[in-house]
Amino acid sequence: MIIDFHTHCFPDKIAEKAIEQLRLRSGITRPFHRGTVNSLLELQKGDGVDYSVVLNIATNPHQQTSVNNFAISLKEVDGIIPFGSVHPDSADALSELERLKANGIKGVKLHPDYQGFFVDEKRMLPIYEKIGELGLITLFHCGYDIGYPEPVHCTAEALAKVLPVFGGSPVVAAHFGGIWSLPETRKHLAGKNVYLDTAYCYGTITPRYAKEIIDMHGADKILFGSDAPWNAPSQDMELIKCFGLTAEEEKAVLGGNAQRLLGL
């Protein structure tokens, strides 16, 4: 089983506009799908992926409910595993986490750059504690975001400081702990109780350095992710094959670890 742990899509009525805005901001000239659910499924099927984890992000408090309604609706789509999101400025963030859990959502995506917080701010701790209480998975965007200027809102060092607040509930550091930040990943996250995903790593990390981190961290805590539509799943799958893993480790990274984490 192959599970892409890091993908994005949008409701049909806003997909084209959302993709165009993100494309212009990031400078990525060729998205690999059109932003809709169906176009993600087409890409997924063509690249041999069995399940895609769709990461939804509430970029302001007012859209939190609609973003999560969309996430909940995706539970009915075969091959899609949706994550929800909460915004730190929403008065309903804690109760919204309860609603997500009650509706069978397995995790949440937090993007400190898009949502305007630093990962180790005190105001975030009640949210992290609630996530831990509910046993949800948390996936953080880590490191630089190519569409946003500095400062980096989620460094590996800052993320490492707050991991204990989740009480053992799973935390995933996207982009191998941070795009263009592998030395920090190696120093602050390798060996910690955190998963690393490979999203958008094709073209941004070298297999040799990635393998050094995996040897320190453990292949059982690495998750295949593409960041589709910004990379194609096949690209990051090919990158993983360059890591020099054993056949068993590669199988775990491509899907076995995610299957265990998601309870599939």
PDB file of C-alpha atoms in Angstrom:
ATOM      1  CA  MET A   1       0.000   0.000   0.000  1.00  0.00           C
ATOM      2  CA  ILE A   2       1.272   3.471  -0.932  1.00  0.00           C
ATOM      3  CA  ILE A   3       0.021   6.447   1.093  1.00  0.00           C
ATOM      4  CA  ASP A   4       0.823  10.037   0.179  1.00  0.00           C
ATOM      5  CA  PHE A   5       0.707  11.749   3.576  1.00  0.00           C
ATOM      6  CA  HIS A   6       0.838  15.333   2.299  1.00  0.00           C
ATOM      7  CA  THR A   7      -1.513  16.581  -0.441  1.00  0.00           C
ATOM      8  CA  HIS A   8      -3.880  19.469  -1.054  1.00  0.00           C
ATOM      9  CA  CYS A   9      -7.154  20.070  -2.877  1.00  0.00           C
ATOM     10  CA  PHE A  10     -10.037  22.501  -2.587  1.00  0.00           C
ATOM     11  CA  PRO A  11     -13.808  22.689  -3.100  1.00  0.00           C
ATOM     12  CA  ASP A  12     -14.591  22.779  -6.810  1.00  0.00           C
ATOM     13  CA  LYS A  13     -15.980  26.325  -6.717  1.00  0.00           C
ATOM     14  CA  ILE A  14     -12.738  27.851  -5.421  1.00  0.00           C
ATOM     15  CA  ALA A  15     -10.124  25.370  -6.678  1.00  0.00           C
ATOM     16  CA  GLU A  16      -9.066  27.257  -9.806  1.00  0.00           C
ATOM     17  CA  LYS A  17      -8.737  30.579  -7.966  1.00  0.00           C
ATOM     18  CA  ALA A  18      -6.878  29.004  -5.022  1.00  0.00           C
ATOM     19  CA  ILE A  19      -4.365  27.241  -7.244  1.00  0.00           C
ATOM     20  CA  GLU A  20      -3.724  30.382  -9.292  1.00  0.00           C
ATOM     21  CA  GLN A  21      -3.149  32.533  -6.189  1.00  0.00           C
ATOM     22  CA  LEU A  22      -0.776  29.994  -4.673  1.00  0.00           C
ATOM     23  CA  ARG A  23       1.005  29.526  -8.007  1.00  0.00           C
ATOM     24  CA  LEU A  24       1.644  33.251  -8.382  1.00  0.00           C
ATOM     25  CA  ARG A  25       2.797  33.645  -4.777  1.00  0.00           C
ATOM     26  CA  SER A  26       5.177  30.678  -4.873  1.00  0.00           C
ATOM     27  CA  GLY A  27       6.439  31.021  -8.426  1.00  0.00           C
ATOM     28  CA  ILE A  28       5.652  27.373  -9.150  1.00  0.00           C
ATOM     29  CA  THR A  29       4.674  27.461 -12.809  1.00  0.00           C
ATOM     30  CA  ARG A  30       3.333  23.940 -13.243  1.00  0.00           C
ATOM     31  CA  PRO A  31       0.958  22.514 -10.639  1.00  0.00           C
ATOM     32  CA  PHE A  32       0.473  18.784 -11.140  1.00  0.00           C
ATOM     33  CA  HIS A  33      -3.304  18.827 -10.673  1.00  0.00           C
ATOM     34  CA  ARG A  34      -6.055  21.408 -11.050  1.00  0.00           C
ATOM     35  CA  GLY A  35      -6.864  21.768  -7.353  1.00  0.00           C
ATOM     36  CA  THR A  36     -10.115  19.792  -7.384  1.00  0.00           C
ATOM     37  CA  VAL A  37     -10.772  16.512  -5.598  1.00  0.00           C
ATOM     38  CA  ASN A  38     -11.200  14.674  -8.879  1.00  0.00           C
ATOM     39  CA  SER A  39      -7.961  16.020 -10.341  1.00  0.00           C
ATOM     40  CA  LEU A  40      -6.092  14.894  -7.213  1.00  0.00           C
ATOM     41  CA  LEU A  41      -7.655  11.448  -7.546  1.00  0.00           C
ATOM     42  CA  GLU A  42      -6.584  11.289 -11.204  1.00  0.00           C
ATOM     43  CA  LEU A  43      -2.996  12.152 -10.253  1.00  0.00           C
ATOM     44  CA  GLN A  44      -3.102   9.688  -7.373  1.00  0.00           C
ATOM     45  CA  LYS A  45      -4.307   6.861  -9.610  1.00  0.00           C
ATOM     46  CA  GLY A  46      -1.811   7.634 -12.364  1.00  0.00           C
ATOM     47  CA  ASP A  47       1.109   7.557  -9.928  1.00  0.00           C
ATOM     48  CA  GLY A  48       0.022   4.370  -8.188  1.00  0.00           C
ATOM     49  CA  VAL A  49      -0.986   5.907  -4.842  1.00  0.00           C
ATOM     50  CA  ASP A  50      -3.681   4.101  -2.839  1.00  0.00           C
ATOM     51  CA  TYR A  51      -4.562   6.879  -0.361  1.00  0.00           C
ATOM     52  CA  SER A  52      -3.913  10.612  -0.224  1.00  0.00           C
ATOM     53  CA  VAL A  53      -4.006  12.514   3.059  1.00  0.00           C
ATOM     54  CA  VAL A  54      -5.581  15.879   2.197  1.00  0.00           C
ATOM     55  CA  LEU A  55      -4.359  18.698   4.431  1.00  0.00           C
ATOM     56  CA  ASN A  56      -6.859  21.506   4.834  1.00  0.00           C
ATOM     57  CA  ILE A  57      -5.792  24.827   6.373  1.00  0.00           C
ATOM     58  CA  ALA A  58      -7.969  27.461   8.057  1.00  0.00           C
ATOM     59  CA  THR A  59      -6.088  30.620   7.082  1.00  0.00           C
ATOM     60  CA  ASN A  60      -8.387  32.857   9.135  1.00  0.00           C
ATOM     61  CA  PRO A  61     -10.841  32.276  12.015  1.00  0.00           C
ATOM     62  CA  HIS A  62     -13.922  32.963   9.894  1.00  0.00           C
ATOM     63  CA  GLN A  63     -13.270  30.108   7.459  1.00  0.00           C
ATOM     64  CA  GLN A  64     -12.506  27.515  10.133  1.00  0.00           C
ATOM     65  CA  THR A  65     -15.993  25.958  10.059  1.00  0.00           C
ATOM     66  CA  SER A  66     -16.295  25.840   6.262  1.00  0.00           C
ATOM     67  CA  VAL A  67     -12.782  24.417   5.863  1.00  0.00           C
ATOM     68  CA  ASN A  68     -13.615  21.661   8.297  1.00  0.00           C
ATOM     69  CA  ASN A  69     -17.022  21.005   6.744  1.00  0.00           C
ATOM     70  CA  PHE A  70     -15.150  20.360   3.499  1.00  0.00           C
ATOM     71  CA  ALA A  71     -12.715  18.085   5.323  1.00  0.00           C
ATOM     72  CA  ILE A  72     -15.560  16.103   6.858  1.00  0.00           C
ATOM     73  CA  SER A  73     -17.245  15.779   3.447  1.00  0.00           C
ATOM     74  CA  LEU A  74     -14.065  14.222   2.038  1.00  0.00           C
ATOM     75  CA  LYS A  75     -14.487  11.235   4.359  1.00  0.00           C
ATOM     76  CA  GLU A  76     -16.997   9.941   1.801  1.00  0.00           C
ATOM     77  CA  VAL A  77     -14.420   9.959  -1.013  1.00  0.00           C
ATOM     78  CA  ASP A  78     -12.684   6.625  -1.585  1.00  0.00           C
ATOM     79  CA  GLY A  79      -8.910   7.007  -1.489  1.00  0.00           C
ATOM     80  CA  ILE A  80      -8.938  10.277   0.482  1.00  0.00           C
ATOM     81  CA  ILE A  81      -8.079  10.698   4.174  1.00  0.00           C
ATOM     82  CA  PRO A  82      -8.886  14.286   5.194  1.00  0.00           C
ATOM     83  CA  PHE A  83      -7.283  16.328   7.958  1.00  0.00           C
ATOM     84  CA  GLY A  84      -8.995  19.371   9.422  1.00  0.00           C
ATOM     85  CA  SER A  85      -7.553  22.591  10.815  1.00  0.00           C
ATOM     86  CA  VAL A  86      -8.142  25.126  13.561  1.00  0.00           C
ATOM     87  CA  HIS A  87      -7.081  28.760  13.677  1.00  0.00           C
ATOM     88  CA  PRO A  88      -5.401  30.040  16.843  1.00  0.00           C
ATOM     89  CA  ASP A  89      -7.450  33.259  16.800  1.00  0.00           C
ATOM     90  CA  SER A  90     -10.764  31.395  16.744  1.00  0.00           C
ATOM     91  CA  ALA A  91     -12.726  31.428  19.997  1.00  0.00           C
ATOM     92  CA  ASP A  92     -14.073  28.010  18.997  1.00  0.00           C
ATOM     93  CA  ALA A  93     -10.746  26.310  18.286  1.00  0.00           C
ATOM     94  CA  LEU A  94     -10.979  23.812  21.161  1.00  0.00           C
ATOM     95  CA  SER A  95     -14.593  22.858  20.534  1.00  0.00           C
ATOM     96  CA  GLU A  96     -13.839  22.610  16.814  1.00  0.00           C
ATOM     97  CA  LEU A  97     -11.164  20.038  17.588  1.00  0.00           C
ATOM     98  CA  GLU A  98     -13.829  18.060  19.457  1.00  0.00           C
ATOM     99  CA  ARG A  99     -16.150  18.327  16.426  1.00  0.00           C
ATOM    100  CA  LEU A 100     -13.432  17.028  14.136  1.00  0.00           C
ATOM    101  CA  LYS A 101     -12.767  14.083  16.421  1.00  0.00           C
ATOM    102  CA  ALA A 102     -16.487  13.305  16.716  1.00  0.00           C
ATOM    103  CA  ASN A 103     -16.751  13.247  12.913  1.00  0.00           C
ATOM    104  CA  GLY A 104     -13.951  10.739  12.480  1.00  0.00           C
ATOM    105  CA  ILE A 105     -11.205  13.138  11.367  1.00  0.00           C
ATOM    106  CA  LYS A 106      -7.812  11.678  12.262  1.00  0.00           C
ATOM    107  CA  GLY A 107      -5.644  14.782  12.325  1.00  0.00           C
ATOM    108  CA  VAL A 108      -5.137  18.506  11.833  1.00  0.00           C
ATOM    109  CA  LYS A 109      -2.822  20.651   9.731  1.00  0.00           C
ATOM    110  CA  LEU A 110      -1.281  23.743  11.290  1.00  0.00           C
ATOM    111  CA  HIS A 111       0.644  26.195   9.126  1.00  0.00           C
ATOM    112  CA  PRO A 112       2.299  28.814  11.342  1.00  0.00           C
ATOM    113  CA  ASP A 113       3.176  31.094   8.402  1.00  0.00           C
ATOM    114  CA  TYR A 114      -0.327  31.101   6.923  1.00  0.00           C
ATOM    115  CA  GLN A 115      -1.998  31.290  10.336  1.00  0.00           C
ATOM    116  CA  GLY A 116       0.227  33.929  11.902  1.00  0.00           C
ATOM    117  CA  PHE A 117       1.769  32.246  14.924  1.00  0.00           C
ATOM    118  CA  PHE A 118       5.124  30.977  16.081  1.00  0.00           C
ATOM    119  CA  VAL A 119       5.070  27.292  16.926  1.00  0.00           C
ATOM    120  CA  ASP A 120       6.322  27.777  20.495  1.00  0.00           C
ATOM    121  CA  GLU A 121       4.010  30.673  21.469  1.00  0.00           C
ATOM    122  CA  LYS A 122       2.294  30.206  24.828  1.00  0.00           C
ATOM    123  CA  ARG A 123      -1.130  30.913  23.315  1.00  0.00           C
ATOM    124  CA  MET A 124      -0.802  27.727  21.256  1.00  0.00           C
ATOM    125  CA  LEU A 125      -0.270  25.432  24.231  1.00  0.00           C
ATOM    126  CA  PRO A 126      -3.994  24.921  25.077  1.00  0.00           C
ATOM    127  CA  ILE A 127      -4.579  23.891  21.456  1.00  0.00           C
ATOM    128  CA  TYR A 128      -1.701  21.416  21.575  1.00  0.00           C
ATOM    129  CA  GLU A 129      -2.922  20.048  24.894  1.00  0.00           C
ATOM    130  CA  LYS A 130      -6.430  19.556  23.499  1.00  0.00           C
ATOM    131  CA  ILE A 131      -5.046  17.809  20.421  1.00  0.00           C
ATOM    132  CA  GLY A 132      -3.098  15.508  22.705  1.00  0.00           C
ATOM    133  CA  GLU A 133      -6.159  14.841  24.864  1.00  0.00           C
ATOM    134  CA  LEU A 134      -8.143  13.847  21.765  1.00  0.00           C
ATOM    135  CA  GLY A 135      -5.328  11.725  20.337  1.00  0.00           C
ATOM    136  CA  LEU A 136      -5.310  13.511  16.986  1.00  0.00           C
ATOM    137  CA  ILE A 137      -2.334  13.636  14.625  1.00  0.00           C
ATOM    138  CA  THR A 138      -0.820  17.097  14.090  1.00  0.00           C
ATOM    139  CA  LEU A 139       1.057  17.965  10.914  1.00  0.00           C
ATOM    140  CA  PHE A 140       3.043  21.218  10.964  1.00  0.00           C
ATOM    141  CA  HIS A 141       4.448  23.073   8.018  1.00  0.00           C
ATOM    142  CA  CYS A 142       8.097  23.420   9.047  1.00  0.00           C
ATOM    143  CA  GLY A 143      10.892  25.634   7.802  1.00  0.00           C
ATOM    144  CA  TYR A 144      10.629  28.175   5.013  1.00  0.00           C
ATOM    145  CA  ASP A 145       7.512  28.640   2.950  1.00  0.00           C
ATOM    146  CA  ILE A 146       8.513  29.649  -0.552  1.00  0.00           C
ATOM    147  CA  GLY A 147       5.510  31.965  -0.819  1.00  0.00           C
ATOM    148  CA  TYR A 148       6.258  33.867   2.382  1.00  0.00           C
ATOM    149  CA  PRO A 149       9.208  35.956   3.558  1.00  0.00           C
ATOM    150  CA  GLU A 150      11.136  35.411   6.759  1.00  0.00           C
ATOM    151  CA  PRO A 151      10.926  34.976   9.679  1.00  0.00           C
ATOM    152  CA  VAL A 152      10.433  31.228   9.785  1.00  0.00           C
ATOM    153  CA  HIS A 153       7.502  30.547  12.111  1.00  0.00           C
ATOM    154  CA  CYS A 154       8.238  26.863  12.735  1.00  0.00           C
ATOM    155  CA  THR A 155      11.899  26.031  13.107  1.00  0.00           C
ATOM    156  CA  ALA A 156      13.065  22.562  14.068  1.00  0.00           C
ATOM    157  CA  GLU A 157      14.430  23.933  17.329  1.00  0.00           C
ATOM    158  CA  ALA A 158      11.159  25.601  18.326  1.00  0.00           C
ATOM    159  CA  LEU A 159       9.093  22.569  17.353  1.00  0.00           C
ATOM    160  CA  ALA A 160      11.296  20.302  19.460  1.00  0.00           C
ATOM    161  CA  LYS A 161      10.513  22.449  22.511  1.00  0.00           C
ATOM    162  CA  VAL A 162       6.740  21.911  22.288  1.00  0.00           C
ATOM    163  CA  LEU A 163       6.636  18.207  21.379  1.00  0.00           C
ATOM    164  CA  PRO A 164       6.092  17.144  25.021  1.00  0.00           C
ATOM    165  CA  VAL A 165       2.909  19.259  25.189  1.00  0.00           C
ATOM    166  CA  PHE A 166       1.152  16.814  22.848  1.00  0.00           C
ATOM    167  CA  GLY A 167       1.407  14.082  25.473  1.00  0.00           C
ATOM    168  CA  GLY A 168       2.597  11.461  23.029  1.00  0.00           C
ATOM    169  CA  SER A 169      -0.005  12.109  20.342  1.00  0.00           C
ATOM    170  CA  PRO A 170       1.660  11.927  16.911  1.00  0.00           C
ATOM    171  CA  VAL A 171       3.309  15.016  15.455  1.00  0.00           C
ATOM    172  CA  VAL A 172       4.530  15.212  11.861  1.00  0.00           C
ATOM    173  CA  ALA A 173       7.153  17.760  10.794  1.00  0.00           C
ATOM    174  CA  ALA A 174       6.520  18.420   7.112  1.00  0.00           C
ATOM    175  CA  HIS A 175       9.237  18.871   4.505  1.00  0.00           C
ATOM    176  CA  PHE A 176      11.702  16.680   6.409  1.00  0.00           C
ATOM    177  CA  GLY A 177      11.587  19.129   9.290  1.00  0.00           C
ATOM    178  CA  GLY A 178      11.952  22.204   7.100  1.00  0.00           C
ATOM    179  CA  ILE A 179      12.705  23.117   3.504  1.00  0.00           C
ATOM    180  CA  TRP A 180      16.372  24.148   3.215  1.00  0.00           C
ATOM    181  CA  SER A 181      16.786  23.449   6.944  1.00  0.00           C
ATOM    182  CA  LEU A 182      18.236  19.940   7.112  1.00  0.00           C
ATOM    183  CA  PRO A 183      21.110  20.828   9.469  1.00  0.00           C
ATOM    184  CA  GLU A 184      18.503  22.084  11.957  1.00  0.00           C
ATOM    185  CA  THR A 185      16.437  18.925  11.476  1.00  0.00           C
ATOM    186  CA  ARG A 186      19.478  16.809  12.163  1.00  0.00           C
ATOM    187  CA  LYS A 187      20.419  18.800  15.261  1.00  0.00           C
ATOM    188  CA  HIS A 188      17.017  19.300  16.881  1.00  0.00           C
ATOM    189  CA  LEU A 189      14.573  16.639  15.624  1.00  0.00           C
ATOM    190  CA  ALA A 190      16.542  13.526  14.683  1.00  0.00           C
ATOM    191  CA  GLY A 191      15.844  10.863  17.268  1.00  0.00           C
ATOM    192  CA  LYS A 192      12.890  12.744  18.815  1.00  0.00           C
ATOM    193  CA  ASN A 193       9.303  11.524  19.043  1.00  0.00           C
ATOM    194  CA  VAL A 194       8.236  13.095  15.747  1.00  0.00           C
ATOM    195  CA  TYR A 195       7.590  11.922  12.201  1.00  0.00           C
ATOM    196  CA  LEU A 196       9.218  13.580   9.188  1.00  0.00           C
ATOM    197  CA  ASP A 197       7.486  13.682   5.810  1.00  0.00           C
ATOM    198  CA  THR A 198       9.141  13.969   2.401  1.00  0.00           C
ATOM    199  CA  ALA A 199       6.741  16.571   0.958  1.00  0.00           C
ATOM    200  CA  TYR A 200       8.337  18.865  -1.612  1.00  0.00           C
ATOM    201  CA  CYS A 201      11.711  17.245  -0.980  1.00  0.00           C
ATOM    202  CA  TYR A 202      12.224  16.302  -4.633  1.00  0.00           C
ATOM    203  CA  GLY A 203      14.707  18.869  -5.883  1.00  0.00           C
ATOM    204  CA  THR A 204      15.347  20.399  -2.450  1.00  0.00           C
ATOM    205  CA  ILE A 205      17.298  17.710  -0.539  1.00  0.00           C
ATOM    206  CA  THR A 206      20.121  15.365  -1.448  1.00  0.00           C
ATOM    207  CA  PRO A 207      19.620  11.623  -0.883  1.00  0.00           C
ATOM    208  CA  ARG A 208      22.941  11.334   0.944  1.00  0.00           C
ATOM    209  CA  TYR A 209      22.054  13.880   3.604  1.00  0.00           C
ATOM    210  CA  ALA A 210      18.504  12.571   3.916  1.00  0.00           C
ATOM    211  CA  LYS A 211      19.870   9.068   4.510  1.00  0.00           C
ATOM    212  CA  GLU A 212      22.179  10.357   7.253  1.00  0.00           C
ATOM    213  CA  ILE A 213      19.165  11.829   9.055  1.00  0.00           C
ATOM    214  CA  ILE A 214      17.111   8.664   8.538  1.00  0.00           C
ATOM    215  CA  ASP A 215      19.923   6.586  10.043  1.00  0.00           C
ATOM    216  CA  MET A 216      19.825   8.833  13.128  1.00  0.00           C
ATOM    217  CA  HIS A 217      16.042   9.113  13.296  1.00  0.00           C
ATOM    218  CA  GLY A 218      14.766   5.705  12.206  1.00  0.00           C
ATOM    219  CA  ALA A 219      13.031   4.775   8.959  1.00  0.00           C
ATOM    220  CA  ASP A 220       9.936   3.877  11.000  1.00  0.00           C
ATOM    221  CA  LYS A 221       9.323   7.615  11.554  1.00  0.00           C
ATOM    222  CA  ILE A 222       9.568   8.741   7.916  1.00  0.00           C
ATOM    223  CA  LEU A 223       6.403   9.302   5.845  1.00  0.00           C
ATOM    224  CA  PHE A 224       6.164   9.611   2.080  1.00  0.00           C
ATOM    225  CA  GLY A 225       4.488  12.861   1.071  1.00  0.00           C
ATOM    226  CA  SER A 226       4.483  14.786  -2.193  1.00  0.00           C
ATOM    227  CA  ASP A 227       2.821  18.164  -1.450  1.00  0.00           C
ATOM    228  CA  ALA A 228       0.682  17.627  -4.569  1.00  0.00           C
ATOM    229  CA  PRO A 229      -0.151  19.618  -6.613  1.00  0.00           C
ATOM    230  CA  TRP A 230       3.261  21.274  -6.126  1.00  0.00           C
ATOM    231  CA  ASN A 231       5.166  18.033  -6.653  1.00  0.00           C
ATOM    232  CA  ALA A 232       3.893  14.853  -8.287  1.00  0.00           C
ATOM    233  CA  PRO A 233       3.813  11.764  -6.047  1.00  0.00           C
ATOM    234  CA  SER A 234       5.972   9.903  -8.580  1.00  0.00           C
ATOM    235  CA  GLN A 235       8.763  12.454  -8.109  1.00  0.00           C
ATOM    236  CA  ASP A 236       9.071  12.014  -4.357  1.00  0.00           C
ATOM    237  CA  MET A 237       8.639   8.254  -4.726  1.00  0.00           C
ATOM    238  CA  GLU A 238      11.657   8.219  -7.038  1.00  0.00           C
ATOM    239  CA  LEU A 239      13.584  10.357  -4.555  1.00  0.00           C
ATOM    240  CA  ILE A 240      12.877   7.849  -1.769  1.00  0.00           C
ATOM    241  CA  LYS A 241      14.251   5.085  -3.960  1.00  0.00           C
ATOM    242  CA  CYS A 242      17.556   7.010  -4.034  1.00  0.00           C
ATOM    243  CA  PHE A 243      17.878   7.017  -0.231  1.00  0.00           C
ATOM    244  CA  GLY A 244      19.591   3.631  -0.088  1.00  0.00           C
ATOM    245  CA  LEU A 245      16.992   2.060   2.184  1.00  0.00           C
ATOM    246  CA  THR A 246      16.416  -1.657   2.512  1.00  0.00           C
ATOM    247  CA  ALA A 247      13.384  -3.053   0.676  1.00  0.00           C
ATOM    248  CA  GLU A 248      11.556  -3.363   3.992  1.00  0.00           C
ATOM    249  CA  GLU A 249      12.406   0.198   5.044  1.00  0.00           C
ATOM    250  CA  GLU A 250      11.326   1.581   1.674  1.00  0.00           C
ATOM    251  CA  LYS A 251       8.018  -0.242   1.908  1.00  0.00           C
ATOM    252  CA  ALA A 252       7.482   1.218   5.387  1.00  0.00           C
ATOM    253  CA  VAL A 253       8.265   4.770   4.241  1.00  0.00           C
ATOM    254  CA  LEU A 254       6.013   4.555   1.177  1.00  0.00           C
ATOM    255  CA  GLY A 255       3.003   3.390   3.142  1.00  0.00           C
ATOM    256  CA  GLY A 256       3.547   1.027   6.044  1.00  0.00           C
ATOM    257  CA  ASN A 257       4.370   3.719   8.583  1.00  0.00           C
ATOM    258  CA  ALA A 258       1.369   5.825   7.520  1.00  0.00           C
ATOM    259  CA  GLN A 259      -0.893   2.765   7.549  1.00  0.00           C
ATOM    260  CA  ARG A 260       0.074   2.083  11.162  1.00  0.00           C
ATOM    261  CA  LEU A 261      -0.231   5.749  12.164  1.00  0.00           C
ATOM    262  CA  LEU A 262      -3.673   6.143  10.551  1.00  0.00           C
ATOM    263  CA  GLY A 263      -4.976   2.812  11.817  1.00  0.00           C
ATOM    264  CA  LEU A 264      -5.814   1.488   8.346  1.00  0.00           C
TER     265      LEU A 264
END
